Amino acid sequence: MSQTVRIPDGFVEELKARIRPSDVIGRKVKLVKKGKEWVGLSPFTNEKSPSFYVNDQKRIFKCFSSGMGGDVISFIMETERLSFMEAVEKLAEEAGMSLPKASPEAAEEYDHRKRLQAVCEAAADYFEDRLQSTEGAAARAYLEGRGLLPAAWRRHRLGYSPDDWRKTIEHLKSEGFTMPEILEAGLAKESDKGGEPYDAFRGRLMFPIPDSRGGIIAFGGRGLTPDAKPKYLNSGDTPLFHKSRVLYRYKAAREALGSGEGGGLIVCEGYMDAIALAEAGFGHAVAPLGTALTEDQISLLWRAGPEPVLCFDGDKAGVGAAFRALDRALPHVEPGRSLYFVLLPDGMDPDDLIRERGPAAMTEALDNRLALSELLWRRERDAEPLDTPERQAGLEARLAAASALIQHPGVRAAYERDLKARMRDHFWQVRQASRSNNSRSTNAGNNSYNNRKRPGTGQNPASGESGQAALKSGAPAKLRGLGAVVRAIDSPFLLALGTETLAASIFPDPDVSQIRDCVLDFVNAGKAIDRSVMSAHLLETGNMRASRLLKDYPDTPQIAADGPEAREWLIALEQYMAVRGSDGQDPGSGTEAASGESTASPSAWRRRHQLVAERRALKARMNEAAGKVGES
């Protein structure tokens, strides 16, 4: 856009007075006249009954489906994702009004840029015409081979540049453009040998590149012969065009997104991918112009929607491109502004995927997109083996350094928490897998389950009548807390009363902790609490002794909700909560406490330590509920 002074008072009102809203809005919404108003389906929601109204007398629109409303300028801003100044300039051109210029020099520059854009528009028309001619046969065959029909050629204004040194120049000159204008628009090049200028694009399939308002400002050309060098050729930088600041199909994609197609643009790597996505129903697809995504282009994406999705081939080059985009965006993420990533299967690009497997496969890939934080975590986790403390410390250092790049303090703190939690969860899963493998190896060397002892416990598994009798006569010291956990399983309503207390508890026996963790996992997953199902789950995950303990524990009597037994259960459970004394140690710390900590899941571990500071207040509340106010 030209450099302009502040819009003077009255200019916008005059502009709106010259434009009939129903004419502008009617190009995007099918309107029917009803009385003094026009009515149609909302362009912002997928409604079936019209609730969108346009009033030409009041010069406003109102959408009762989405709650949106305003004047014709705000409608253009919303549906085409333009800034206020861009919308005003677009409508001013339509109304035949000239925006005020900052100076005579600025006015001259504005007129010059308009002239260069007219050259590009004339070239686009010429290339479209040549595509339909005899000399465009190879380009047409290529497009048909890619599954694109003539209607799609017209929609995307595809063309063909003649395989000749001066045909395009001569045509543009016949249209009244000068040689300096043709050169400055990037459609011709100066000869290095002192000869006459020659056509910049020769024998290529042509992709016109529009600016954010839809005007053609540059071109991309694809070679049609195996020896074409380079395969893709873009216009050089001009007063109109800087490839690092432009995205192919940006205007059309913003309009599609403004019509309710989602919360962010889809970014792919090439012209044909963007066109294939658009033709398959993904109209909000764009592409950078042969370079890695730049910060300016990422800013354009965020102007259109808060969470664009970047699609890359799943091969090494595609993953590398995704990582570069991640690094560019990371410092600038903030609330409501992030990126998602899709790494397509089998090294395919979107065009390949859609042609071979259909649009549904593309939809599935988009549904399985990765958040920026997830891709960052995977990259750093997989950067090297994590088999030594030093390498684990290296992972922690890399994650801290990545978080530190984020400029927004709130998002930076959230990333620090998230990445630390991911790291703890990962190492816990590694330890659990190692324990399961060790358990299976130990069990493989024994012939009788009932004669096995769990290392470090000195306990035989409880089983059969003897196990039932032993448990009925009172759990061994190292199985303290098992009854409280089993009672919660047999009377699941207790979990609504004491899930957090259960999570904050430390039990001396690691298998009791495993049963407790299983309870928490089932609660978090929304699964029904069922003793036999949970026992089978523990067995499947390699926790054989914990499975047998749960299975063989005697049935506990049902207790009434909100009765004294429920409160007594909660008060009894509190004795297992981790409370640090004045010396900073947990009561009973040592082997028993350590074993509880080592088997606690990360989620339970975090809940446990969050509740330590609240224990005394919780105890006071429970004593009060039990009618024991004043007891500590």
PDB file of N, CA and C in Angstrom, residues 545-588:
ATOM      1  N   ARG A 545       2.784 -59.079  41.286  1.00  0.00           N
ATOM      2  CA  ARG A 545       2.483 -59.181  42.726  1.00  0.00           C
ATOM      3  C   ARG A 545       1.370 -58.210  43.102  1.00  0.00           C
ATOM      4  N   ALA A 546       1.415 -56.989  42.523  1.00  0.00           N
ATOM      5  CA  ALA A 546       0.361 -56.018  42.803  1.00  0.00           C
ATOM      6  C   ALA A 546      -0.990 -56.555  42.322  1.00  0.00           C
ATOM      7  N   SER A 547      -1.004 -57.221  41.174  1.00  0.00           N
ATOM      8  CA  SER A 547      -2.235 -57.803  40.662  1.00  0.00           C
ATOM      9  C   SER A 547      -2.786 -58.851  41.613  1.00  0.00           C
ATOM     10  N   ARG A 548      -1.899 -59.714  42.116  1.00  0.00           N
ATOM     11  CA  ARG A 548      -2.354 -60.772  43.015  1.00  0.00           C
ATOM     12  C   ARG A 548      -2.817 -60.202  44.363  1.00  0.00           C
ATOM     13  N   LEU A 549      -2.112 -59.185  44.876  1.00  0.00           N
ATOM     14  CA  LEU A 549      -2.538 -58.559  46.124  1.00  0.00           C
ATOM     15  C   LEU A 549      -3.948 -57.997  46.011  1.00  0.00           C
ATOM     16  N   LEU A 550      -4.224 -57.330  44.907  1.00  0.00           N
ATOM     17  CA  LEU A 550      -5.546 -56.744  44.720  1.00  0.00           C
ATOM     18  C   LEU A 550      -6.602 -57.823  44.534  1.00  0.00           C
ATOM     19  N   LYS A 551      -6.272 -58.848  43.755  1.00  0.00           N
ATOM     20  CA  LYS A 551      -7.245 -59.903  43.477  1.00  0.00           C
ATOM     21  C   LYS A 551      -7.608 -60.696  44.726  1.00  0.00           C
ATOM     22  N   ASP A 552      -6.610 -60.974  45.581  1.00  0.00           N
ATOM     23  CA  ASP A 552      -6.828 -61.878  46.709  1.00  0.00           C
ATOM     24  C   ASP A 552      -7.259 -61.168  47.984  1.00  0.00           C
ATOM     25  N   TYR A 553      -7.226 -59.826  47.979  1.00  0.00           N
ATOM     26  CA  TYR A 553      -7.625 -59.136  49.210  1.00  0.00           C
ATOM     27  C   TYR A 553      -9.101 -59.394  49.468  1.00  0.00           C
ATOM     28  N   PRO A 554      -9.478 -59.669  50.721  1.00  0.00           N
ATOM     29  CA  PRO A 554     -10.896 -59.968  51.006  1.00  0.00           C
ATOM     30  C   PRO A 554     -11.805 -58.812  50.607  1.00  0.00           C
ATOM     31  N   ASP A 555     -13.040 -59.164  50.202  1.00  0.00           N
ATOM     32  CA  ASP A 555     -14.013 -58.131  49.880  1.00  0.00           C
ATOM     33  C   ASP A 555     -14.264 -57.262  51.100  1.00  0.00           C
ATOM     34  N   THR A 556     -14.316 -55.959  50.904  1.00  0.00           N
ATOM     35  CA  THR A 556     -14.575 -55.045  52.022  1.00  0.00           C
ATOM     36  C   THR A 556     -16.058 -54.718  52.058  1.00  0.00           C
ATOM     37  N   PRO A 557     -16.609 -54.513  53.242  1.00  0.00           N
ATOM     38  CA  PRO A 557     -18.047 -54.215  53.334  1.00  0.00           C
ATOM     39  C   PRO A 557     -18.366 -52.860  52.720  1.00  0.00           C
ATOM     40  N   GLN A 558     -19.534 -52.781  52.108  1.00  0.00           N
ATOM     41  CA  GLN A 558     -19.983 -51.518  51.549  1.00  0.00           C
ATOM     42  C   GLN A 558     -20.279 -50.533  52.673  1.00  0.00           C
ATOM     43  N   ILE A 559     -19.945 -49.286  52.442  1.00  0.00           N
ATOM     44  CA  ILE A 559     -20.210 -48.259  53.447  1.00  0.00           C
ATOM     45  C   ILE A 559     -21.101 -47.192  52.828  1.00  0.00           C
ATOM     46  N   ALA A 560     -21.803 -46.475  53.672  1.00  0.00           N
ATOM     47  CA  ALA A 560     -22.766 -45.484  53.208  1.00  0.00           C
ATOM     48  C   ALA A 560     -22.057 -44.187  52.850  1.00  0.00           C
ATOM     49  N   ALA A 561     -22.514 -43.567  51.766  1.00  0.00           N
ATOM     50  CA  ALA A 561     -21.970 -42.265  51.380  1.00  0.00           C
ATOM     51  C   ALA A 561     -22.327 -41.235  52.430  1.00  0.00           C
ATOM     52  N   ASP A 562     -21.358 -40.361  52.726  1.00  0.00           N
ATOM     53  CA  ASP A 562     -21.551 -39.268  53.682  1.00  0.00           C
ATOM     54  C   ASP A 562     -21.772 -39.761  55.111  1.00  0.00           C
ATOM     55  N   GLY A 563     -21.554 -41.034  55.324  1.00  0.00           N
ATOM     56  CA  GLY A 563     -21.686 -41.541  56.680  1.00  0.00           C
ATOM     57  C   GLY A 563     -20.384 -41.420  57.452  1.00  0.00           C
ATOM     58  N   PRO A 564     -20.381 -41.779  58.732  1.00  0.00           N
ATOM     59  CA  PRO A 564     -19.156 -41.649  59.545  1.00  0.00           C
ATOM     60  C   PRO A 564     -18.027 -42.534  59.055  1.00  0.00           C
ATOM     61  N   GLU A 565     -18.356 -43.701  58.460  1.00  0.00           N
ATOM     62  CA  GLU A 565     -17.293 -44.589  57.993  1.00  0.00           C
ATOM     63  C   GLU A 565     -16.502 -43.953  56.845  1.00  0.00           C
ATOM     64  N   ALA A 566     -17.197 -43.185  55.997  1.00  0.00           N
ATOM     65  CA  ALA A 566     -16.509 -42.517  54.886  1.00  0.00           C
ATOM     66  C   ALA A 566     -15.524 -41.485  55.419  1.00  0.00           C
ATOM     67  N   ARG A 567     -15.971 -40.715  56.421  1.00  0.00           N
ATOM     68  CA  ARG A 567     -15.065 -39.714  56.987  1.00  0.00           C
ATOM     69  C   ARG A 567     -13.907 -40.386  57.716  1.00  0.00           C
ATOM     70  N   GLU A 568     -14.190 -41.484  58.376  1.00  0.00           N
ATOM     71  CA  GLU A 568     -13.128 -42.211  59.079  1.00  0.00           C
ATOM     72  C   GLU A 568     -12.096 -42.753  58.084  1.00  0.00           C
ATOM     73  N   TRP A 569     -12.590 -43.224  56.924  1.00  0.00           N
ATOM     74  CA  TRP A 569     -11.658 -43.724  55.899  1.00  0.00           C
ATOM     75  C   TRP A 569     -10.703 -42.617  55.456  1.00  0.00           C
ATOM     76  N   LEU A 570     -11.243 -41.423  55.243  1.00  0.00           N
ATOM     77  CA  LEU A 570     -10.409 -40.324  54.784  1.00  0.00           C
ATOM     78  C   LEU A 570      -9.408 -39.911  55.849  1.00  0.00           C
ATOM     79  N   ILE A 571      -9.854 -39.861  57.112  1.00  0.00           N
ATOM     80  CA  ILE A 571      -8.947 -39.470  58.191  1.00  0.00           C
ATOM     81  C   ILE A 571      -7.846 -40.521  58.348  1.00  0.00           C
ATOM     82  N   ALA A 572      -8.225 -41.811  58.224  1.00  0.00           N
ATOM     83  CA  ALA A 572      -7.218 -42.868  58.317  1.00  0.00           C
ATOM     84  C   ALA A 572      -6.216 -42.783  57.167  1.00  0.00           C
ATOM     85  N   LEU A 573      -6.693 -42.419  55.986  1.00  0.00           N
ATOM     86  CA  LEU A 573      -5.810 -42.335  54.827  1.00  0.00           C
ATOM     87  C   LEU A 573      -4.786 -41.216  54.983  1.00  0.00           C
ATOM     88  N   GLU A 574      -5.168 -40.179  55.740  1.00  0.00           N
ATOM     89  CA  GLU A 574      -4.278 -39.031  55.880  1.00  0.00           C
ATOM     90  C   GLU A 574      -2.928 -39.377  56.503  1.00  0.00           C
ATOM     91  N   GLN A 575      -2.895 -40.427  57.305  1.00  0.00           N
ATOM     92  CA  GLN A 575      -1.630 -40.769  57.961  1.00  0.00           C
ATOM     93  C   GLN A 575      -0.536 -41.144  56.971  1.00  0.00           C
ATOM     94  N   TYR A 576      -0.930 -41.442  55.722  1.00  0.00           N
ATOM     95  CA  TYR A 576       0.063 -41.827  54.726  1.00  0.00           C
ATOM     96  C   TYR A 576       0.521 -40.650  53.865  1.00  0.00           C
ATOM     97  N   MET A 577      -0.046 -39.456  54.115  1.00  0.00           N
ATOM     98  CA  MET A 577       0.352 -38.302  53.314  1.00  0.00           C
ATOM     99  C   MET A 577       1.769 -37.891  53.638  1.00  0.00           C
ATOM    100  N   ALA A 578       2.500 -37.403  52.604  1.00  0.00           N
ATOM    101  CA  ALA A 578       3.896 -36.985  52.783  1.00  0.00           C
ATOM    102  C   ALA A 578       3.911 -35.598  53.395  1.00  0.00           C
ATOM    103  N   VAL A 579       4.402 -35.483  54.637  1.00  0.00           N
ATOM    104  CA  VAL A 579       4.506 -34.193  55.301  1.00  0.00           C
ATOM    105  C   VAL A 579       5.936 -34.005  55.742  1.00  0.00           C
ATOM    106  N   ARG A 580       6.575 -32.938  55.315  1.00  0.00           N
ATOM    107  CA  ARG A 580       7.968 -32.703  55.648  1.00  0.00           C
ATOM    108  C   ARG A 580       8.064 -32.061  57.022  1.00  0.00           C
ATOM    109  N   GLY A 581       8.953 -32.582  57.839  1.00  0.00           N
ATOM    110  CA  GLY A 581       9.183 -32.025  59.158  1.00  0.00           C
ATOM    111  C   GLY A 581      10.104 -30.836  59.111  1.00  0.00           C
ATOM    112  N   SER A 582      10.481 -30.350  60.257  1.00  0.00           N
ATOM    113  CA  SER A 582      11.336 -29.172  60.322  1.00  0.00           C
ATOM    114  C   SER A 582      12.694 -29.409  59.728  1.00  0.00           C
ATOM    115  N   ASP A 583      13.098 -30.681  59.653  1.00  0.00           N
ATOM    116  CA  ASP A 583      14.403 -30.988  59.074  1.00  0.00           C
ATOM    117  C   ASP A 583      14.331 -31.183  57.571  1.00  0.00           C
ATOM    118  N   GLY A 584      13.120 -31.020  57.014  1.00  0.00           N
ATOM    119  CA  GLY A 584      12.961 -31.164  55.565  1.00  0.00           C
ATOM    120  C   GLY A 584      12.771 -32.573  55.119  1.00  0.00           C
ATOM    121  N   GLN A 585      12.739 -33.556  56.056  1.00  0.00           N
ATOM    122  CA  GLN A 585      12.577 -34.950  55.681  1.00  0.00           C
ATOM    123  C   GLN A 585      11.141 -35.387  55.880  1.00  0.00           C
ATOM    124  N   ASP A 586      10.720 -36.391  55.137  1.00  0.00           N
ATOM    125  CA  ASP A 586       9.400 -36.975  55.309  1.00  0.00           C
ATOM    126  C   ASP A 586       9.434 -37.903  56.504  1.00  0.00           C
ATOM    127  N   PRO A 587       8.325 -37.963  57.288  1.00  0.00           N
ATOM    128  CA  PRO A 587       8.272 -38.956  58.352  1.00  0.00           C
ATOM    129  C   PRO A 587       8.445 -40.341  57.772  1.00  0.00           C
ATOM    130  N   GLY A 588       9.238 -41.131  58.437  1.00  0.00           N
ATOM    131  CA  GLY A 588       9.474 -42.472  57.923  1.00  0.00           C
ATOM    132  C   GLY A 588      10.306 -42.474  56.675  1.00  0.00           C
TER     133      GLY A 588
END
